[in-house]
Tab-separated table of N, CA and C in Angstrom:
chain	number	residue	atom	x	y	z
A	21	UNK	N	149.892	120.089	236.994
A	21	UNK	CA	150.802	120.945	237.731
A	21	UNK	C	152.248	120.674	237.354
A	22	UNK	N	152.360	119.851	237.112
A	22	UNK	CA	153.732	119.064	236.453
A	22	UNK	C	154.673	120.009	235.913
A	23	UNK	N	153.579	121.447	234.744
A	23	UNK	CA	154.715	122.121	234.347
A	23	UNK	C	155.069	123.136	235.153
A	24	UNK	N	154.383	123.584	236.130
A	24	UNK	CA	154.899	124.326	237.482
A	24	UNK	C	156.010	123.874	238.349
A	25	UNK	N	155.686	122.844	238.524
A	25	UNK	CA	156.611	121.791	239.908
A	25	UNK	C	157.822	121.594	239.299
A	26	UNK	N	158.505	122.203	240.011
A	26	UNK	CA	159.956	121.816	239.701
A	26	UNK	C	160.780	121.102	240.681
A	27	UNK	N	161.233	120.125	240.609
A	27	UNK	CA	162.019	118.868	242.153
A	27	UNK	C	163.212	119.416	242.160
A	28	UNK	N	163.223	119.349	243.468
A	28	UNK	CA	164.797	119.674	243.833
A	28	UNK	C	164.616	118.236	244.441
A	29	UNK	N	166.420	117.668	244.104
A	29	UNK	CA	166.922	116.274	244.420
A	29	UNK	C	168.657	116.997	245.344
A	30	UNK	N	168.445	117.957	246.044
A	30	UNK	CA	170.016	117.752	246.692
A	30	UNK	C	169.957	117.260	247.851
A	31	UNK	N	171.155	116.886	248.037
A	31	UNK	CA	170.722	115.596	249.381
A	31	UNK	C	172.078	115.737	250.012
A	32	UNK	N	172.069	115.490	251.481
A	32	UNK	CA	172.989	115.960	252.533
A	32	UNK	C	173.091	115.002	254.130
A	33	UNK	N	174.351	115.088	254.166
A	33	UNK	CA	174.190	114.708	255.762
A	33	UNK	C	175.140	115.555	257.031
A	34	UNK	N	174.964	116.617	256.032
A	34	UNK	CA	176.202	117.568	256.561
A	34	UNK	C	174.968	118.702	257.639
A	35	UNK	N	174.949	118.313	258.994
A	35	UNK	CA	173.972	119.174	259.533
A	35	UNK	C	173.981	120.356	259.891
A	36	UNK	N	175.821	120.745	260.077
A	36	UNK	CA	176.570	122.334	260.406
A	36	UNK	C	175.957	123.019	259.348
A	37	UNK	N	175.831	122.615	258.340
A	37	UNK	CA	175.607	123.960	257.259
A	37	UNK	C	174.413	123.928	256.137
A	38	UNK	N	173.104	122.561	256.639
A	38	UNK	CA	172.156	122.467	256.202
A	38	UNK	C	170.942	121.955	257.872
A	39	UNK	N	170.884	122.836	258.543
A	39	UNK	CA	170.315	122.034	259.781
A	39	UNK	C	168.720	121.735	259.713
A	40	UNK	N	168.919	120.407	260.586
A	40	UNK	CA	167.875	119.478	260.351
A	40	UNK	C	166.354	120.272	261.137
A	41	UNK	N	165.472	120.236	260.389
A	41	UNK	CA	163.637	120.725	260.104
A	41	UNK	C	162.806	119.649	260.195
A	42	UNK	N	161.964	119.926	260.630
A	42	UNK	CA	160.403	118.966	260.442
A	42	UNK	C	159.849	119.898	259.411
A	43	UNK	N	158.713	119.043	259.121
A	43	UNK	CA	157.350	119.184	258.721
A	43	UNK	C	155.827	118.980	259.693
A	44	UNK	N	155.786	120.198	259.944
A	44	UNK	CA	154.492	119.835	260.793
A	44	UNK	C	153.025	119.891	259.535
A	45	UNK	N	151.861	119.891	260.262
A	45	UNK	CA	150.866	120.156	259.356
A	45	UNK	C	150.396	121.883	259.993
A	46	UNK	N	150.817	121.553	261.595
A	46	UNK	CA	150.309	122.745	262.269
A	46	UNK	C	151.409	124.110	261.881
A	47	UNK	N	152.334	123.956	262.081
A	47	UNK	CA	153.689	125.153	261.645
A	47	UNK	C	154.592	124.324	260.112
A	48	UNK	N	154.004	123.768	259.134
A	48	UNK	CA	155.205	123.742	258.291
A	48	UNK	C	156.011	123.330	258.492
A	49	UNK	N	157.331	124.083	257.990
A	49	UNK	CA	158.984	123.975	258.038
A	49	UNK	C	159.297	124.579	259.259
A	50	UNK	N	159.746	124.174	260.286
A	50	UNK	CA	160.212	124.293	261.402
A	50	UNK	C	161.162	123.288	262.145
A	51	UNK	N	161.964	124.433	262.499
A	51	UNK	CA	163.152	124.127	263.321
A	51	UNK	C	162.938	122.394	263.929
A	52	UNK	N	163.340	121.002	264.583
A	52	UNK	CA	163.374	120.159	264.769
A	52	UNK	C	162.871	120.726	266.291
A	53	UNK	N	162.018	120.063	266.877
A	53	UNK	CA	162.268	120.461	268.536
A	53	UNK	C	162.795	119.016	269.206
A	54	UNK	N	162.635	118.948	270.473
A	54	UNK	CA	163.118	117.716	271.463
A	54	UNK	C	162.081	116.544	271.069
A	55	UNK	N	160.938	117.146	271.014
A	55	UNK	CA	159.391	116.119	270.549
A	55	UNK	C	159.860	115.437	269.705
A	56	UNK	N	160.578	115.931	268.079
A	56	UNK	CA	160.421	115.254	267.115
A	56	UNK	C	162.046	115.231	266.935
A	57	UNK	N	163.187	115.169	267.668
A	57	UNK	CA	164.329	115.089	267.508
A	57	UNK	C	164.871	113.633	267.949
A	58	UNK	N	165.278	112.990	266.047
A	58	UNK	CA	165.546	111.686	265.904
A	58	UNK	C	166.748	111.748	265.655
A	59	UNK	N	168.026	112.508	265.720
A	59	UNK	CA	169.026	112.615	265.009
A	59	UNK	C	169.681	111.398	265.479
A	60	UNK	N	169.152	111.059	266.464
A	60	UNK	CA	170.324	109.634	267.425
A	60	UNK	C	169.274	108.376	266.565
A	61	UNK	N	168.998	108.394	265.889
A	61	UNK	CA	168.674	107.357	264.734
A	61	UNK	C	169.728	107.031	263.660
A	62	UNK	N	169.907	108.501	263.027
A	62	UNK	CA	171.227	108.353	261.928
A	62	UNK	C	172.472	107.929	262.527
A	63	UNK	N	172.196	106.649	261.897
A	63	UNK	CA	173.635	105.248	262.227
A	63	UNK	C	174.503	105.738	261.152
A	64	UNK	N	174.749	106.421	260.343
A	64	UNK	CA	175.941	106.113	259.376
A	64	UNK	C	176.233	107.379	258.639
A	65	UNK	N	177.174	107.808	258.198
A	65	UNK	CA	177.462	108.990	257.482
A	65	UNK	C	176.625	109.290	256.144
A	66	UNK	N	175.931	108.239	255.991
A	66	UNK	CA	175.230	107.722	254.660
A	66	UNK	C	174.348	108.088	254.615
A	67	UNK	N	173.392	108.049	255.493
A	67	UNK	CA	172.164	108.646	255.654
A	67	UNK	C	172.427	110.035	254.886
A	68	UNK	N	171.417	110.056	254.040
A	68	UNK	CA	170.996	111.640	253.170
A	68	UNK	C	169.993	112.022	253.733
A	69	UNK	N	169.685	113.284	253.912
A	69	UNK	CA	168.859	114.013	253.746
A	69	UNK	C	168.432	115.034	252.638
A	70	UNK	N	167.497	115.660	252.183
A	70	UNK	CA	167.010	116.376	251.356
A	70	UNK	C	167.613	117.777	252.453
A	71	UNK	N	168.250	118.500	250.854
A	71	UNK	CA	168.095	119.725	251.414
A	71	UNK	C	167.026	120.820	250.708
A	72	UNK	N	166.339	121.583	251.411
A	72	UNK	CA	164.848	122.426	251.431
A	72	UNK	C	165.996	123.795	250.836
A	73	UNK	N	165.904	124.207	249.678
A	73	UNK	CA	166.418	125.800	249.407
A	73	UNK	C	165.388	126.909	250.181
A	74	UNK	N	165.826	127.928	250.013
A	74	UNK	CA	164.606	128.952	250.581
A	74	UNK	C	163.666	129.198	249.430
A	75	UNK	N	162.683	129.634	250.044
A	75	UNK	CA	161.493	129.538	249.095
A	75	UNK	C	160.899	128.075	248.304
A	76	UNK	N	161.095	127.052	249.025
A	76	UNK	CA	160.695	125.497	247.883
A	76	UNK	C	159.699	125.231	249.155
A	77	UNK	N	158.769	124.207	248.177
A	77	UNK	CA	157.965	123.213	249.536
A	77	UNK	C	158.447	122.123	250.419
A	78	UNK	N	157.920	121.765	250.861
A	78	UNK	CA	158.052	120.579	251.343
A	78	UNK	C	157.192	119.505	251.527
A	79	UNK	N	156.779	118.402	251.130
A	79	UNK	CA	155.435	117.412	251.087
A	79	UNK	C	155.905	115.969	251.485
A	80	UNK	N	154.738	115.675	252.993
A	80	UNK	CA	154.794	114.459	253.277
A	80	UNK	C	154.014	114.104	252.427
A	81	UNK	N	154.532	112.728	251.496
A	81	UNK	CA	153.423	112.121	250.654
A	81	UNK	C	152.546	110.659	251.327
A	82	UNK	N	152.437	110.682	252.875
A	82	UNK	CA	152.260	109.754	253.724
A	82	UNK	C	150.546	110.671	254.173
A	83	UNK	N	151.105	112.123	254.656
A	83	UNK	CA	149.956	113.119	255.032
A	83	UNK	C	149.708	114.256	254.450
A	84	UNK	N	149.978	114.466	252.991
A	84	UNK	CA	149.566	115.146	252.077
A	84	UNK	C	148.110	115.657	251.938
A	85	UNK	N	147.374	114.579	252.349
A	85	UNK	CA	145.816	114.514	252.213
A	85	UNK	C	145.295	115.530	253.917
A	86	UNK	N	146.300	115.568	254.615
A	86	UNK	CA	145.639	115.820	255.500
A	86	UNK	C	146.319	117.194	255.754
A	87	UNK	N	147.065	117.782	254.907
A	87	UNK	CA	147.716	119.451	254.585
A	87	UNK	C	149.198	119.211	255.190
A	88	UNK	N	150.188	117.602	255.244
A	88	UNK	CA	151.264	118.449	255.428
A	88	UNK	C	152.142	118.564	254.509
A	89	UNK	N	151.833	119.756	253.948
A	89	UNK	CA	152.817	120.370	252.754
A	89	UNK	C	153.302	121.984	253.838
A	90	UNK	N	154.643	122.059	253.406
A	90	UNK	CA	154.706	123.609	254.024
A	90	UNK	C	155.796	123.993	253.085
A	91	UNK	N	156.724	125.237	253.599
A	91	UNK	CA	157.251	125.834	252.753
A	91	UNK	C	158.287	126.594	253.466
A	92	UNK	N	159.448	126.669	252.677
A	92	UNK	CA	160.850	127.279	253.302
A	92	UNK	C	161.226	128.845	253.477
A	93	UNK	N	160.536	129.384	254.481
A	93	UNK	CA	160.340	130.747	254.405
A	93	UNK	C	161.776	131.209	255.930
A	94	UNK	N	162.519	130.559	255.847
A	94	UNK	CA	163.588	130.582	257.282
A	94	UNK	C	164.428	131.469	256.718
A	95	UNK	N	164.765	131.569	256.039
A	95	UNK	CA	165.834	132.935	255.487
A	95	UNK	C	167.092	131.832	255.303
A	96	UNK	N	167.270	130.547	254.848
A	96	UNK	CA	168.551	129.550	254.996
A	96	UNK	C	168.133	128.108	254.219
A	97	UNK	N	168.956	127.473	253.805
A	97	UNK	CA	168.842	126.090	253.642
A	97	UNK	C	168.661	125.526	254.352
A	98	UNK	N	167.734	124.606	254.901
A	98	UNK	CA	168.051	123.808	255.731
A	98	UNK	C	167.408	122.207	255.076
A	99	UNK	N	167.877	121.382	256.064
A	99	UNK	CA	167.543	119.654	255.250
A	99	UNK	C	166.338	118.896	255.866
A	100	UNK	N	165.855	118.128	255.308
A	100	UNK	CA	164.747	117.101	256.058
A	100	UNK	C	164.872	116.009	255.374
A	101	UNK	N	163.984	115.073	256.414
A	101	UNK	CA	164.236	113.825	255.863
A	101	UNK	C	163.973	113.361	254.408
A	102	UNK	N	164.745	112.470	253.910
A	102	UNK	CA	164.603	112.076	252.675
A	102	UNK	C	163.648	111.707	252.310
A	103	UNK	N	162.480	111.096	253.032
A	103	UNK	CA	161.452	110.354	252.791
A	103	UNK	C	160.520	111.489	252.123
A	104	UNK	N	160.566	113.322	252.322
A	104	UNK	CA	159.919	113.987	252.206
A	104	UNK	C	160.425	114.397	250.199
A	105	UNK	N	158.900	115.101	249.958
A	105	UNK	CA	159.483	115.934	248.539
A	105	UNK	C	159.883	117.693	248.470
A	106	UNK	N	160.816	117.474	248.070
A	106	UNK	CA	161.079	119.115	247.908
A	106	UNK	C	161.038	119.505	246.531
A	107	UNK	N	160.051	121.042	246.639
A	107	UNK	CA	160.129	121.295	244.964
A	107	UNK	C	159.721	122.408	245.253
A	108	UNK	N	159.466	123.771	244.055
A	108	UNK	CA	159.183	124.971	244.036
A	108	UNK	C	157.956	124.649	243.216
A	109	UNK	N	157.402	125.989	243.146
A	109	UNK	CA	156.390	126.188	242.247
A	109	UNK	C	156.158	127.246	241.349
A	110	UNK	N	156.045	126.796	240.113
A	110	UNK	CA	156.154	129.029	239.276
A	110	UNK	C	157.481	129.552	239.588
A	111	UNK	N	158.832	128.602	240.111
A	111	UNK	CA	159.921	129.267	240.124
A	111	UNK	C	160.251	130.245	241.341
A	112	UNK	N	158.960	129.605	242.315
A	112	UNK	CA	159.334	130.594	243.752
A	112	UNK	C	158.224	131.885	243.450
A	113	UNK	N	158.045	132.084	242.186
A	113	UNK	CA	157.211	133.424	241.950
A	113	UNK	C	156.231	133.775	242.858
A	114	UNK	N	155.185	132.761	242.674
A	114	UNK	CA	153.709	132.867	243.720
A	114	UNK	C	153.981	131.750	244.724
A	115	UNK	N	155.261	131.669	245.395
A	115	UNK	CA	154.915	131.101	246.793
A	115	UNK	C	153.719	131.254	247.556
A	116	UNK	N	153.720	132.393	248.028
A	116	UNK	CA	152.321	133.072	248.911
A	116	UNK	C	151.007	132.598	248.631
A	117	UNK	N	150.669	132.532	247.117
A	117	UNK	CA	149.491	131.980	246.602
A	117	UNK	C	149.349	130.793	247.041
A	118	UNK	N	150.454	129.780	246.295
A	118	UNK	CA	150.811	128.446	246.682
A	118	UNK	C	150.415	128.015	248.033
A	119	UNK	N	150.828	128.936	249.065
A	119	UNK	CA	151.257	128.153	250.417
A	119	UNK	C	149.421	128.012	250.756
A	120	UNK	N	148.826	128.961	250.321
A	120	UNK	CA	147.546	129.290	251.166
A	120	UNK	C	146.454	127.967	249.929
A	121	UNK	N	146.568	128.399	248.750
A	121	UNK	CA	145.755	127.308	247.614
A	121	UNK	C	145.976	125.634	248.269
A	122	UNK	N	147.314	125.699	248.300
A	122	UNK	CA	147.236	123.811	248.514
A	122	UNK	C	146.788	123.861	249.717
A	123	UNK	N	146.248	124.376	250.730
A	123	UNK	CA	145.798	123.545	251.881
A	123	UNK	C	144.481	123.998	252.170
A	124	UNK	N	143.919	124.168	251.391
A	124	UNK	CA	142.309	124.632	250.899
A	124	UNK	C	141.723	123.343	250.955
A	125	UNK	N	140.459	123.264	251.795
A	125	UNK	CA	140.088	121.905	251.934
A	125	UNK	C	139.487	121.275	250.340
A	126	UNK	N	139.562	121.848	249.213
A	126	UNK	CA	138.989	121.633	247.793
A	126	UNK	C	140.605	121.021	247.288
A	127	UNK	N	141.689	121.247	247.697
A	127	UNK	CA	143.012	120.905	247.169
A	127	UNK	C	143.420	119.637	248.230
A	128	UNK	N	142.937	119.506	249.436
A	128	UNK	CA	143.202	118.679	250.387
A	128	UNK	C	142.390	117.427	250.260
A	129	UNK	N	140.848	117.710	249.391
A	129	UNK	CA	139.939	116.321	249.385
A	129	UNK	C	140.559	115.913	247.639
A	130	UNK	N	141.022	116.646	246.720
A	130	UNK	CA	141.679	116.385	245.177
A	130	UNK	C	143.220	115.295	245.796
A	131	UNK	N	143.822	115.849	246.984
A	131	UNK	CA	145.065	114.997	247.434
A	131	UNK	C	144.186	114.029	247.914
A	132	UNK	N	142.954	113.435	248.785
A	132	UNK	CA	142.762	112.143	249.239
A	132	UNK	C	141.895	111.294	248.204
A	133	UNK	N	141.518	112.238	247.153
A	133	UNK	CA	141.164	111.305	246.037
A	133	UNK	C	142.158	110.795	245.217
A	134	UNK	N	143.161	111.305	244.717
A	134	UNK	CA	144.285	110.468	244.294
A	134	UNK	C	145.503	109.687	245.079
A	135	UNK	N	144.987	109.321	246.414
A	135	UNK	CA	145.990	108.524	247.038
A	135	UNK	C	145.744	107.498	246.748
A	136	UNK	N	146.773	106.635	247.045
A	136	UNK	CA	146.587	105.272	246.462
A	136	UNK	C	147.163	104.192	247.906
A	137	UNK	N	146.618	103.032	248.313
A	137	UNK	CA	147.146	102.704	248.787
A	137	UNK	C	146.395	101.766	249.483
A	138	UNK	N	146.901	100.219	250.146
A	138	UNK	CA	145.921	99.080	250.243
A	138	UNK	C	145.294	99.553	251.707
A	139	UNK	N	145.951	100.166	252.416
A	139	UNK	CA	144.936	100.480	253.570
A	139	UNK	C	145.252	101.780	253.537
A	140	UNK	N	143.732	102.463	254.815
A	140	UNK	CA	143.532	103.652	254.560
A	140	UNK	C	144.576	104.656	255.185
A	141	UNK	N	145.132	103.653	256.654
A	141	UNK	CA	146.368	104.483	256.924
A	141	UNK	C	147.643	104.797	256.326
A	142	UNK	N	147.430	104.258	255.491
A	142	UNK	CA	148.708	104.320	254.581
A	142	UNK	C	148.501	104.348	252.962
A	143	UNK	N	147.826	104.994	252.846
A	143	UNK	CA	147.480	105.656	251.844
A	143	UNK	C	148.530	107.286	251.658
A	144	UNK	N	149.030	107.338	250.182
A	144	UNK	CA	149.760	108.342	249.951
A	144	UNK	C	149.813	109.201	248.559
A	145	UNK	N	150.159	110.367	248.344
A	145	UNK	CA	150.157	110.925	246.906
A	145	UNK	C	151.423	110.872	246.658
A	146	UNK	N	152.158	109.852	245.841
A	146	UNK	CA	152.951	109.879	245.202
A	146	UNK	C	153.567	111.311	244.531
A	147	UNK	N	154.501	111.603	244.504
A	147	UNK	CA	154.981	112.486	244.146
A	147	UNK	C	154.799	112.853	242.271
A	148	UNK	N	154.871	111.700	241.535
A	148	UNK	CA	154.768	111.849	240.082
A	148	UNK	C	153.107	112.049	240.250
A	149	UNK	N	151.950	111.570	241.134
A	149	UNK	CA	150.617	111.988	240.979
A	149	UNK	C	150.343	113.151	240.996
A	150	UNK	N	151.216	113.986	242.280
A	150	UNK	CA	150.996	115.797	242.389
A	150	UNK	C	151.730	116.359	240.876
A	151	UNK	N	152.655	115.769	240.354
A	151	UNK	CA	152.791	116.611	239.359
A	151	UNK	C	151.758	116.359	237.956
A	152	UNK	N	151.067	115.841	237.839
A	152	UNK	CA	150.155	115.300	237.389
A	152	UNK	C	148.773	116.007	237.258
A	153	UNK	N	148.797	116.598	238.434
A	153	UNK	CA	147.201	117.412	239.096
A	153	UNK	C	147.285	118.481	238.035
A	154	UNK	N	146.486	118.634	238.006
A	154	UNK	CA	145.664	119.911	237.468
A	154	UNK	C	145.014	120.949	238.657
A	155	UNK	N	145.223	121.671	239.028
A	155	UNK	CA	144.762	122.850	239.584
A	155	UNK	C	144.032	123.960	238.910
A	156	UNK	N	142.867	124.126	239.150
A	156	UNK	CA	142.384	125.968	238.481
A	156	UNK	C	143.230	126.965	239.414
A	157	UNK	N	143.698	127.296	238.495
A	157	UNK	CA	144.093	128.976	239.438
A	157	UNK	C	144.467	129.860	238.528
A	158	UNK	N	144.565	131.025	238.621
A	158	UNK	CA	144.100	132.183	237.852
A	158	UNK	C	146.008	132.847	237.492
A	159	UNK	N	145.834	133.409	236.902
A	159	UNK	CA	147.333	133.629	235.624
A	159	UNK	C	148.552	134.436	236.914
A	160	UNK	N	149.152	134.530	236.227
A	160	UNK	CA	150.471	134.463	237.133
A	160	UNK	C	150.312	135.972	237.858
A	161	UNK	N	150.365	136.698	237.259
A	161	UNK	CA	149.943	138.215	237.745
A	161	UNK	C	149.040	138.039	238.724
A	162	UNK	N	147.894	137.386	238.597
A	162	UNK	CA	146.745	137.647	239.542
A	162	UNK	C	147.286	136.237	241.047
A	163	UNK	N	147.938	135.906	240.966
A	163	UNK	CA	148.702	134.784	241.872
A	163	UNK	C	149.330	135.495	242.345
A	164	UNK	N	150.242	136.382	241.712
A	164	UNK	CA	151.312	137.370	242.554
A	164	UNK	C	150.158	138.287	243.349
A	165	UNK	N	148.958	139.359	242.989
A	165	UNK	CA	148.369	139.518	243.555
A	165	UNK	C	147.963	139.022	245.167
A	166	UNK	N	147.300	138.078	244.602
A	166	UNK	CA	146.779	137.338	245.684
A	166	UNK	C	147.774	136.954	246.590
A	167	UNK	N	148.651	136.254	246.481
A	167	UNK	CA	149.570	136.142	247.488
A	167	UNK	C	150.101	137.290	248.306
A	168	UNK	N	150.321	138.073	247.534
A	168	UNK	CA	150.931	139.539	247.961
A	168	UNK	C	150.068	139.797	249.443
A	169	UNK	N	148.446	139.654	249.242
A	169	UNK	CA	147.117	139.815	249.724
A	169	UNK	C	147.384	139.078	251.103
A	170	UNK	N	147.529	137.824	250.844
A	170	UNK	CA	147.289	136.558	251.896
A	170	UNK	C	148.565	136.780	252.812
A	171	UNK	N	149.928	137.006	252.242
A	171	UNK	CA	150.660	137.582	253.262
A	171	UNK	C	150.378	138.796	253.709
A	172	UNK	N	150.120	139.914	253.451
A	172	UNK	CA	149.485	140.861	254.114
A	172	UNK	C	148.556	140.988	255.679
A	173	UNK	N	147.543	140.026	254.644
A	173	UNK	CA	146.770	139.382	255.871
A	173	UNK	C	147.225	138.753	257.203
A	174	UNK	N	148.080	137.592	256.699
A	174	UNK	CA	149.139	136.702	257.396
A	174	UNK	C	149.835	138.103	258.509
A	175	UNK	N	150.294	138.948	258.236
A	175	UNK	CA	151.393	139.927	258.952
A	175	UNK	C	150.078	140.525	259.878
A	176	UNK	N	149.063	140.901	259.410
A	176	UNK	CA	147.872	141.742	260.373
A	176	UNK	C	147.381	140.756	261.404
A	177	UNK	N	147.045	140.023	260.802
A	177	UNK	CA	146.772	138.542	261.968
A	177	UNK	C	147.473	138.400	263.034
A	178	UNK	N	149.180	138.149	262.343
A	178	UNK	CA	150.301	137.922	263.601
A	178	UNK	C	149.932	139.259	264.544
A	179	UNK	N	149.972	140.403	264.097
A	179	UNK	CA	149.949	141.425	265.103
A	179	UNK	C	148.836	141.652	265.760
A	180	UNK	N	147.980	141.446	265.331
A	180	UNK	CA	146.703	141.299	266.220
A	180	UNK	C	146.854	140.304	267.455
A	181	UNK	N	147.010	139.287	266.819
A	181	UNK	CA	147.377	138.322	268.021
A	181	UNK	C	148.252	138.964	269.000
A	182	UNK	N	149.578	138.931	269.030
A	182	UNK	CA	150.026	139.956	269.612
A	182	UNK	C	149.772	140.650	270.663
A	183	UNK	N	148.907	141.569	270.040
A	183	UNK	CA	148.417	142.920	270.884
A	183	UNK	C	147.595	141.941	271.904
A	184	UNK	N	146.916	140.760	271.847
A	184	UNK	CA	145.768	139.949	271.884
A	184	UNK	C	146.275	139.639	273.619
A	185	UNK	N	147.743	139.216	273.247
A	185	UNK	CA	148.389	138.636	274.246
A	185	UNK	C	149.033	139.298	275.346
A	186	UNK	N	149.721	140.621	274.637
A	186	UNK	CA	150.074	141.594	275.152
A	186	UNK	C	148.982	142.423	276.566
A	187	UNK	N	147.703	142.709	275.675
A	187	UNK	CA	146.635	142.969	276.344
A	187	UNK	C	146.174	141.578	277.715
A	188	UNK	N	146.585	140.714	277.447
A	188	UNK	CA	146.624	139.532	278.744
A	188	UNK	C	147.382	139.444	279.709
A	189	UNK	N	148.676	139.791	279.441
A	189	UNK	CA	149.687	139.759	280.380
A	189	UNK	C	149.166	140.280	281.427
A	190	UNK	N	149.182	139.479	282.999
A	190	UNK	CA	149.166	140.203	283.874
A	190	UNK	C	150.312	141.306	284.332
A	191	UNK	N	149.653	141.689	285.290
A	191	UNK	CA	150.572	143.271	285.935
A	191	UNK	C	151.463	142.687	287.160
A	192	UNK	N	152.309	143.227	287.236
A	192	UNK	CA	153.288	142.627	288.505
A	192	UNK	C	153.503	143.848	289.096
């Protein structure tokens, strides 16, 4: 995958105009909430963070194995912790493909076979290992396809749900 993956290394502690994101496994790239809001940790102006461009991933290489990779679909820059990797794939081209392929439980058991690490909780995929991987996946056209597809899907889903909920609301 190596010649796909491209790293972004910009790094920030400026939060007005790169604001601070998690990584969930359940929602991705998302906003920081109160749950996971550490900012009263950063002691020093020094502290960097990674900043996430729009359209790049994001990968804990701690829980990689267990799908948390997500992806910068916020319409903005925003930063996360340094400890995380940020990189694109295909140049942003087949995001869509991307987002849905890596967390395929066949791409998720390939991440817990190449972790490395003396115990099992702490076991991780190094970042030079993912670029390393080899993936099957089918030529760039048919990626744009497919993605095109999976967001599609993705948008019918949300609205279904929706209606799902809508149809629940009680009556007042």
């Amino acid at each position: 995958m190596g010649a796909i993956i491209q790293a972004v290394q910009e790094l920030t502690s400026d939060f007005e105009n790169y604001p601070l994101y998690s990584l969930t496994i359940e929602n991705g790239v998302t906003p920081k909430t109160e749950r996971y809001e550490r900012s009263f940790l950063i002691t020093k102006e020094t502290d960097l963070f990674k900043i996430v461009p729009e359209q790049c991933f994001v990968s804990n290489p701690m829980n990689l194995r267990f799908g948390a990779i997500g992806f910068n679909d916020s319409g903005k820059k925003v930063s996360v912790s340094g400890y995380y990797d940020v990189f694109s794939i295909d140049r942003g081209e087949c995001s869509n493909f991307w987002c849905v392929y890596l967390k395929t439980a066949n791409s998720l058991k390939r991440f817990d076979d190449v972790a490395i690490g003396s115990l099992i909780e702490k076991r991780r995929v190094h970042f030079s290992q993912l670029t390393e991987m080899s993936f099957p996946a089918p030529n760039m056209n048919e990626k744009k396809k497919l993605g095109e597809f999976f967001e599609r899907l993705e948008r019918l889903i949300t609205l279904h749900q929706r209606k799902s909920k809508i149809g629940k609301m009680p009556l007042k």
